[in-house]
Short mmCIF file of C-alpha atoms in Angstrom, two decimals:
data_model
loop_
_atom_site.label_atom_id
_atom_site.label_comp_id
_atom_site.label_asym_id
_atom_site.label_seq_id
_atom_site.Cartn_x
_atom_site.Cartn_y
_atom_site.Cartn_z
CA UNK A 252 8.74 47.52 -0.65
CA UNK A 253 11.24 47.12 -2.95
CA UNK A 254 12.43 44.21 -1.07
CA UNK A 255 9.32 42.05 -1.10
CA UNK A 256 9.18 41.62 -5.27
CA UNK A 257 12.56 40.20 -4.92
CA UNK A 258 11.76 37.85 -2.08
CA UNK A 259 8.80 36.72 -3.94
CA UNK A 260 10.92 35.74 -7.14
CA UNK A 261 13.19 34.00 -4.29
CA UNK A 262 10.34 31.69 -3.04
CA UNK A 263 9.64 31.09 -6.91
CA UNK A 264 12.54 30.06 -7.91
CA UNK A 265 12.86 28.01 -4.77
CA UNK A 266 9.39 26.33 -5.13
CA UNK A 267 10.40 25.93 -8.90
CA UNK A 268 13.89 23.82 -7.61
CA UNK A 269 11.71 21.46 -5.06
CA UNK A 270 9.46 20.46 -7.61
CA UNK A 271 12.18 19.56 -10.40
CA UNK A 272 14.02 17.98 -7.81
CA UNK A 273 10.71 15.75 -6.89
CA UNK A 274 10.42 14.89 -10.38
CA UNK A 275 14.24 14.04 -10.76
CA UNK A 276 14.21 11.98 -7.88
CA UNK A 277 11.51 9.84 -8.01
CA UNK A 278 11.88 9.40 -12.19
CA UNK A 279 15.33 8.23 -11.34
CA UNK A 280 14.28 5.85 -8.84
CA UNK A 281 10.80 4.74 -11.56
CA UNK A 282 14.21 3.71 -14.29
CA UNK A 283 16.20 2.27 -11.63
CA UNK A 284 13.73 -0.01 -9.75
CA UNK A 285 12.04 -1.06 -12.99
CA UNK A 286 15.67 -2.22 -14.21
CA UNK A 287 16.37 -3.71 -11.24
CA UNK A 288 12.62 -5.65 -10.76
CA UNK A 289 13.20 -7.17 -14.27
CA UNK A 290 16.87 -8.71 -13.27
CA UNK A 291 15.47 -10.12 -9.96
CA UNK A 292 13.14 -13.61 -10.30
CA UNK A 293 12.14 -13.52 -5.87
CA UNK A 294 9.27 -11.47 -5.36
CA UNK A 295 10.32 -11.20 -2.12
CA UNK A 296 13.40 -9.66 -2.64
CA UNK A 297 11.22 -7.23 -5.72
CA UNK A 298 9.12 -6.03 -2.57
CA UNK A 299 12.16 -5.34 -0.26
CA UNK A 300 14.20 -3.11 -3.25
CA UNK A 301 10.76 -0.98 -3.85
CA UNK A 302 10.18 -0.32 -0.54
CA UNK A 303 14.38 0.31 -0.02
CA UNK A 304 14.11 3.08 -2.90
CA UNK A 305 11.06 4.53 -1.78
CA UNK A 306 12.96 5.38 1.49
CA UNK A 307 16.44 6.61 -0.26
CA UNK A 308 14.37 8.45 -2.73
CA UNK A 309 12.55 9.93 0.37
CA UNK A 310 15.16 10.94 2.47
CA UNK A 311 17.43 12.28 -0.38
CA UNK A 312 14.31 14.30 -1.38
CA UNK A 313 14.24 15.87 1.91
CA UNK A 314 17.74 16.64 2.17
CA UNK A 315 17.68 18.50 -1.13
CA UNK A 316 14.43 20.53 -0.14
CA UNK A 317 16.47 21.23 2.95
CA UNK A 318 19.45 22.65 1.49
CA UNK A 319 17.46 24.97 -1.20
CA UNK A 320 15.13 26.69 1.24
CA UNK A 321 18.13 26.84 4.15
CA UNK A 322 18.81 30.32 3.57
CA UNK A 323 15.35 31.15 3.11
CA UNK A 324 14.21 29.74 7.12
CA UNK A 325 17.59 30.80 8.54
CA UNK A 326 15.68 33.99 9.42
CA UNK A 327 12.42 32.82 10.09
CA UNK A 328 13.45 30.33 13.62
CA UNK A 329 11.19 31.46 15.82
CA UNK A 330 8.07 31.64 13.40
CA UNK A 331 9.17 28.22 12.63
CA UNK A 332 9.17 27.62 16.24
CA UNK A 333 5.56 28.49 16.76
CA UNK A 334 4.59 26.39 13.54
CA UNK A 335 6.46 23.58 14.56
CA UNK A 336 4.67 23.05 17.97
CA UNK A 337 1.42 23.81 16.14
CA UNK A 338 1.65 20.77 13.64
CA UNK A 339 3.30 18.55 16.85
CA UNK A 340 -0.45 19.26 18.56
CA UNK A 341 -2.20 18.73 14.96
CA UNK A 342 -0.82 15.63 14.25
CA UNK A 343 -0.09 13.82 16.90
CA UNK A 344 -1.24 10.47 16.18
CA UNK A 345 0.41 10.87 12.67
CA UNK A 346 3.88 11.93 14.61
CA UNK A 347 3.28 8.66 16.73
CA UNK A 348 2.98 6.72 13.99
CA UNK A 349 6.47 7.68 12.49
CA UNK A 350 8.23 6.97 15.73
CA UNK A 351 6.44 3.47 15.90
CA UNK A 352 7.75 2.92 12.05
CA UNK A 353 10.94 3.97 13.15
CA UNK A 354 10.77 1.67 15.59
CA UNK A 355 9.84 -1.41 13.78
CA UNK A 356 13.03 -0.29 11.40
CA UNK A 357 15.09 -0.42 13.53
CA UNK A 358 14.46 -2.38 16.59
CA UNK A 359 12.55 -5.21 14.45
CA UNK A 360 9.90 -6.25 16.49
CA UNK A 361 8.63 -8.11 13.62
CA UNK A 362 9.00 -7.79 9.95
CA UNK A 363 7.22 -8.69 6.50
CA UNK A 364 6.60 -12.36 6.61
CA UNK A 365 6.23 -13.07 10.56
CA UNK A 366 2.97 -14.12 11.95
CA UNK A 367 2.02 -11.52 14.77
CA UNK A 368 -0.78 -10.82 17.14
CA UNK A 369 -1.33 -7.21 18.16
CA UNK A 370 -3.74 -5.95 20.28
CA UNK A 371 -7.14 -7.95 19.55
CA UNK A 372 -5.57 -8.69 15.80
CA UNK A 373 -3.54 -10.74 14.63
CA UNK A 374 -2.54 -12.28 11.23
CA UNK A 375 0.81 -12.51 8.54
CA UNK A 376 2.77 -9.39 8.28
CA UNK A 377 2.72 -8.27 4.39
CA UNK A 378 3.54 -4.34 4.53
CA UNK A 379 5.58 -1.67 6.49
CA UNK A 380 4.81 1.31 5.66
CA UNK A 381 5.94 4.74 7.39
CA UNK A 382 1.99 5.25 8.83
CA UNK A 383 0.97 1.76 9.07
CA UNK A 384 1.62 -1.81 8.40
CA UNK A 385 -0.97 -4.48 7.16
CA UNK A 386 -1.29 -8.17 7.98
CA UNK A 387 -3.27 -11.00 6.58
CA UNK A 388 -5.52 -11.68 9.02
CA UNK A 389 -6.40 -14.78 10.63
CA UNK A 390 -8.86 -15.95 13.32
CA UNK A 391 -11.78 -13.60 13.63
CA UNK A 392 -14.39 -16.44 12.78
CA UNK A 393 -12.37 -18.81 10.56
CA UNK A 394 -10.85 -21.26 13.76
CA UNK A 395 -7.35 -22.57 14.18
CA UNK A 396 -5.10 -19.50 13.01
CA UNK A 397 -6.49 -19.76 9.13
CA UNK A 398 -6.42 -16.71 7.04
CA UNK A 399 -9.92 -14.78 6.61
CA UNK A 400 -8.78 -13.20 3.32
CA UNK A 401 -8.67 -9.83 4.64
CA UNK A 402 -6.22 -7.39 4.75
CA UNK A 403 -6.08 -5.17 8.32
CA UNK A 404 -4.01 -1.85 7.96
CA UNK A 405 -3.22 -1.14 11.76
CA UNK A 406 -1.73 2.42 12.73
CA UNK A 407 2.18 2.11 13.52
CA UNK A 408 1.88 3.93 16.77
CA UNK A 409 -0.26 0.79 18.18
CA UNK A 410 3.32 -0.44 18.95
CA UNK A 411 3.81 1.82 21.74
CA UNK A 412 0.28 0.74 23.84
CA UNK A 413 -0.64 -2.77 22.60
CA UNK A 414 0.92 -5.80 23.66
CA UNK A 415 2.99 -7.30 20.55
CA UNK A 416 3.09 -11.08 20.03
CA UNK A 417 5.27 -12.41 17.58
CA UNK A 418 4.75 -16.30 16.29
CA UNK A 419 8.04 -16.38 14.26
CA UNK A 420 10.46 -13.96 15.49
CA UNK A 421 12.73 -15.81 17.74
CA UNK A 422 11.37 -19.71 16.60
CA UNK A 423 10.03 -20.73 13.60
CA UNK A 424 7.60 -23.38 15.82
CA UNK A 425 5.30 -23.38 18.53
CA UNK A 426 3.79 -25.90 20.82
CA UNK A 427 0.76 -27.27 19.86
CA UNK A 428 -1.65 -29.52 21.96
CA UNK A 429 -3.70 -32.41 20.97
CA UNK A 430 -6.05 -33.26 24.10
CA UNK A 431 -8.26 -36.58 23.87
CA UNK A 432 -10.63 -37.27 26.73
CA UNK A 433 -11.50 -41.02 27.10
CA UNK A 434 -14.43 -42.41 29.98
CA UNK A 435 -13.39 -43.12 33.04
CA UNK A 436 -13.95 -47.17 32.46
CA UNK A 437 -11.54 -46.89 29.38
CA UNK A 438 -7.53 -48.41 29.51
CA UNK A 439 -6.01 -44.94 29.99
CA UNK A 440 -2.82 -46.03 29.60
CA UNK A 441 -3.36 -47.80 26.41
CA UNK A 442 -4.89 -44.48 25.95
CA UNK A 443 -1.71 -42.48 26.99
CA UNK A 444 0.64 -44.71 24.73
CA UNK A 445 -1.94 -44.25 21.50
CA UNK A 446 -1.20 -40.10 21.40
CA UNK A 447 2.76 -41.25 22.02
CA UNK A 448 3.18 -43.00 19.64
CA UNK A 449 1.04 -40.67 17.21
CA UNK A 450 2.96 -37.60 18.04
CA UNK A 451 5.90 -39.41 17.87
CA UNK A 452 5.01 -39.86 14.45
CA UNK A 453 4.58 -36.28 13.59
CA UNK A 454 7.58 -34.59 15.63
CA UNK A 455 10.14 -33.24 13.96
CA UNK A 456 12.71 -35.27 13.02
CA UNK A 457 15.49 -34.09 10.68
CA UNK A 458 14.08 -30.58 10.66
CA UNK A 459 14.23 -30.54 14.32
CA UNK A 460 18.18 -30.39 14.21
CA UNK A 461 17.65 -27.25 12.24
CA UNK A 462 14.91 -25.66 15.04
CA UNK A 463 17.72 -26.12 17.36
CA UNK A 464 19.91 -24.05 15.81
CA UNK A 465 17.59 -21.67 15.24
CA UNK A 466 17.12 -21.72 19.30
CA UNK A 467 20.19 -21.58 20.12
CA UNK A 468 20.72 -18.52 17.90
CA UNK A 469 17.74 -16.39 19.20
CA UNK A 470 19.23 -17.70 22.68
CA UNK A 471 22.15 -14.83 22.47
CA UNK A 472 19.08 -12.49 22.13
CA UNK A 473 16.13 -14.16 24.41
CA UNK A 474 16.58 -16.24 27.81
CA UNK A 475 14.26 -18.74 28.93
CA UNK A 476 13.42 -20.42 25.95
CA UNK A 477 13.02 -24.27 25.68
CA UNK A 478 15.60 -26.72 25.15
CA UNK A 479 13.85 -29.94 25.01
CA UNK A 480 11.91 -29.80 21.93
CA UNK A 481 10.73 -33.56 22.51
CA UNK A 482 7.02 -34.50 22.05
CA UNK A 483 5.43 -35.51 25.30
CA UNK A 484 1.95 -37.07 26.57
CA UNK A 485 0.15 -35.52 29.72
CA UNK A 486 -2.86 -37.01 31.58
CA UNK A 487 -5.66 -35.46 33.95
CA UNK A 488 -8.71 -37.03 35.51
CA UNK A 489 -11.76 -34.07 34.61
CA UNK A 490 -15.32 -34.51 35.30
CA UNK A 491 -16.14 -36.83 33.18
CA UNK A 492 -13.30 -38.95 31.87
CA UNK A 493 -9.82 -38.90 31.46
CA UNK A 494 -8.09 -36.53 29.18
CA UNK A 495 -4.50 -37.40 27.73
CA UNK A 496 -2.85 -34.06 26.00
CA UNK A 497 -0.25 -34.60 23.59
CA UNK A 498 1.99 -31.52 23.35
CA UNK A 499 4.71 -31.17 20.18
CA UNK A 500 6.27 -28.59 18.18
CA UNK A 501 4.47 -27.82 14.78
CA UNK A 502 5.59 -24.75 12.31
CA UNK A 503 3.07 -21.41 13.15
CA UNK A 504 1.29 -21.73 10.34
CA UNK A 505 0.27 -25.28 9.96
CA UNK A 506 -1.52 -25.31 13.07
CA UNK A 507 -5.01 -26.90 11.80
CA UNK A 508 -3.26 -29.46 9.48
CA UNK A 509 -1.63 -30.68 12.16
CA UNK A 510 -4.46 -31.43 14.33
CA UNK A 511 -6.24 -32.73 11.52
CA UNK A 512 -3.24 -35.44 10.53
CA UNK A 513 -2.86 -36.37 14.35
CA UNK A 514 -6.62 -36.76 14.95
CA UNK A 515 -7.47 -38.82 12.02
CA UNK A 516 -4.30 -41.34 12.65
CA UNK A 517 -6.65 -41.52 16.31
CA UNK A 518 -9.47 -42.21 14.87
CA UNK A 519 -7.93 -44.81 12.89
CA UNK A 520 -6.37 -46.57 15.83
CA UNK A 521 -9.70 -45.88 18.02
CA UNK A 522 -11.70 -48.02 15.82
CA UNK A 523 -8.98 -51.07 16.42
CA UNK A 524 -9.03 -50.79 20.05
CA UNK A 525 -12.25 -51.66 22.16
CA UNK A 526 -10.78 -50.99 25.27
CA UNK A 527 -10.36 -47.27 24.86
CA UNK A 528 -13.76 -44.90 24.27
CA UNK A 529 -13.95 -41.57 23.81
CA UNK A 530 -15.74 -39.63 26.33
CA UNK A 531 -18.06 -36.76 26.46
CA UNK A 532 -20.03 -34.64 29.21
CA UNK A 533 -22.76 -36.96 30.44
CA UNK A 534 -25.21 -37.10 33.30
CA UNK A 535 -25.75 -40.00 35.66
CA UNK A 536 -28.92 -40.44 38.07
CA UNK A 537 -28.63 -42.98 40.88
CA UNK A 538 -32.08 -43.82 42.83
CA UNK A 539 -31.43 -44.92 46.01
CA UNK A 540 -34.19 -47.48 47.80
CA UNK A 541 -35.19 -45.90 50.86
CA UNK A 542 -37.18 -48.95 52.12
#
């Protein structure tokens, strides 16, 4: 009996040392981080030291807490054996979402800033957090990869059963297509050489040099990827016309103004040439005489 008054006063004091090393911590990262946010002018780089000190502060926290209440749970291993299997089944989904965070740490499937599509989601990566990440989402019902102006906070441990797309990881581009569908009576190769010479217009040109580098650095990490980065011109006889596809690199996120550039340059040059009409899904009756 005597025993358990002084125990008491030694979880006390203990508890008292965990909570003024909380305090010390995280106060000392509150002066640091504010006098280092106030020498840095890139938001960017603002965003990566808080989230950098949250961790340190973190993990220094822990090891302190582990090193006061050491002697305290060096007797206690197989109660703490029991407890620790109980909270594994309790919070399972939370446990799985600190092994996916560890695994976006460290094996960088994607970080803040890429474009990724997860699952049915998919939108601009603007948070890691240990429990979750959010993205800006795009899609849903605005078209052509445009933000919605929502924020989606999607559980970390997604990474381990949904497939992971990412737009920017490897190459800052991606192919884009431009199909245009002309009638079947129209000059399909004047047709053909109208979306050349248009996507000509907007392939890279002096940025492409750089995209090459950039694929030939992800190369060491990914095989397969594309080495001719040239714009190119398809055609295919459909149902009811012709359809030439223009296919050409465009950054990930300027998807839509792309399309919107290339198409109105077609109009332009549709007007001034009456051999070439666009086409569209029609019906034709033919009445034979049966006399």
């Amino acid at each position: 009996m005597e025993a358990l008054p002084d125990l008491v006063s030694e979880h006390a004091l203990n508890l008292g040392l965990s909570l003024l090393s909380l305090i010390l911590i995280f106060t000392a990262r509150h002066l640091i981080l504010r006098a280092v946010i106030a020498r840095v002018q890139d938001t960017q780089a603002a965003f990566r030291a808080r989230k950098l000190s949250f961790y340190v502060s973190a993990g220094l926290f822990l090891l302190v807490i582990g090193i006061i209440w050491t002697s305290q749970l060096a007797g206690a291993g197989s109660f703490l054996g029991i407890l620790s299997a109980g909270i594994a089944i309790a919070l399972t989904d939370v446990l799985k979402n600190v092994a996916g965070w560890l695994l976006i740490v460290f094996r960088r499937p994607f970080k803040v800033g890429d474009r990724i599509e997860i699952g049915s989601d998919a939108g601009d990566v603007i948070d890691i957090g240990v429990f979750r990440f959010s993205l800006q989402e795009i899609r849903n019902w605005v078209d052509a990869d445009q933000t919605t102006g929502r924020i989606l906070h999607i559980p970390n441990g997604l990474v381990f059963v949904e497939p992971l797309a990412n737009f920017t990881e490897a190459f800052p581009y991606i192919w884009h297509e431009i199909p245009m569908t002309v009638t079947f009576e129209s000059d399909w190769e004047q047709a053909r050489e109208m979306v050349q010479n248009v996507v000509d217009r907007y392939a890279l040109d002096a940025e492409q040099a750089a995209a090459v580098g950039e694929l030939e650095k992800s190369a060491t990490q990914y095989s397969g990827l594309y080495r001719d980065l040239a714009p190119s011109v398809f055609v295919e006889a459909i149902d009811f016309g012709v359809t030439v596809t223009g296919r050409l690199l465009v950054e990930a996120r300027e998807r839509r103004l792309m399309t919107s550039l290339i198409w109105q340059d077609l109009l332009s040059e549709l007007s001034q040439a009456p051999n070439v009409t666009l086409a569209y899904p029609t019906t034709r009756f033919f009445r034979a005489d049966l006399e």
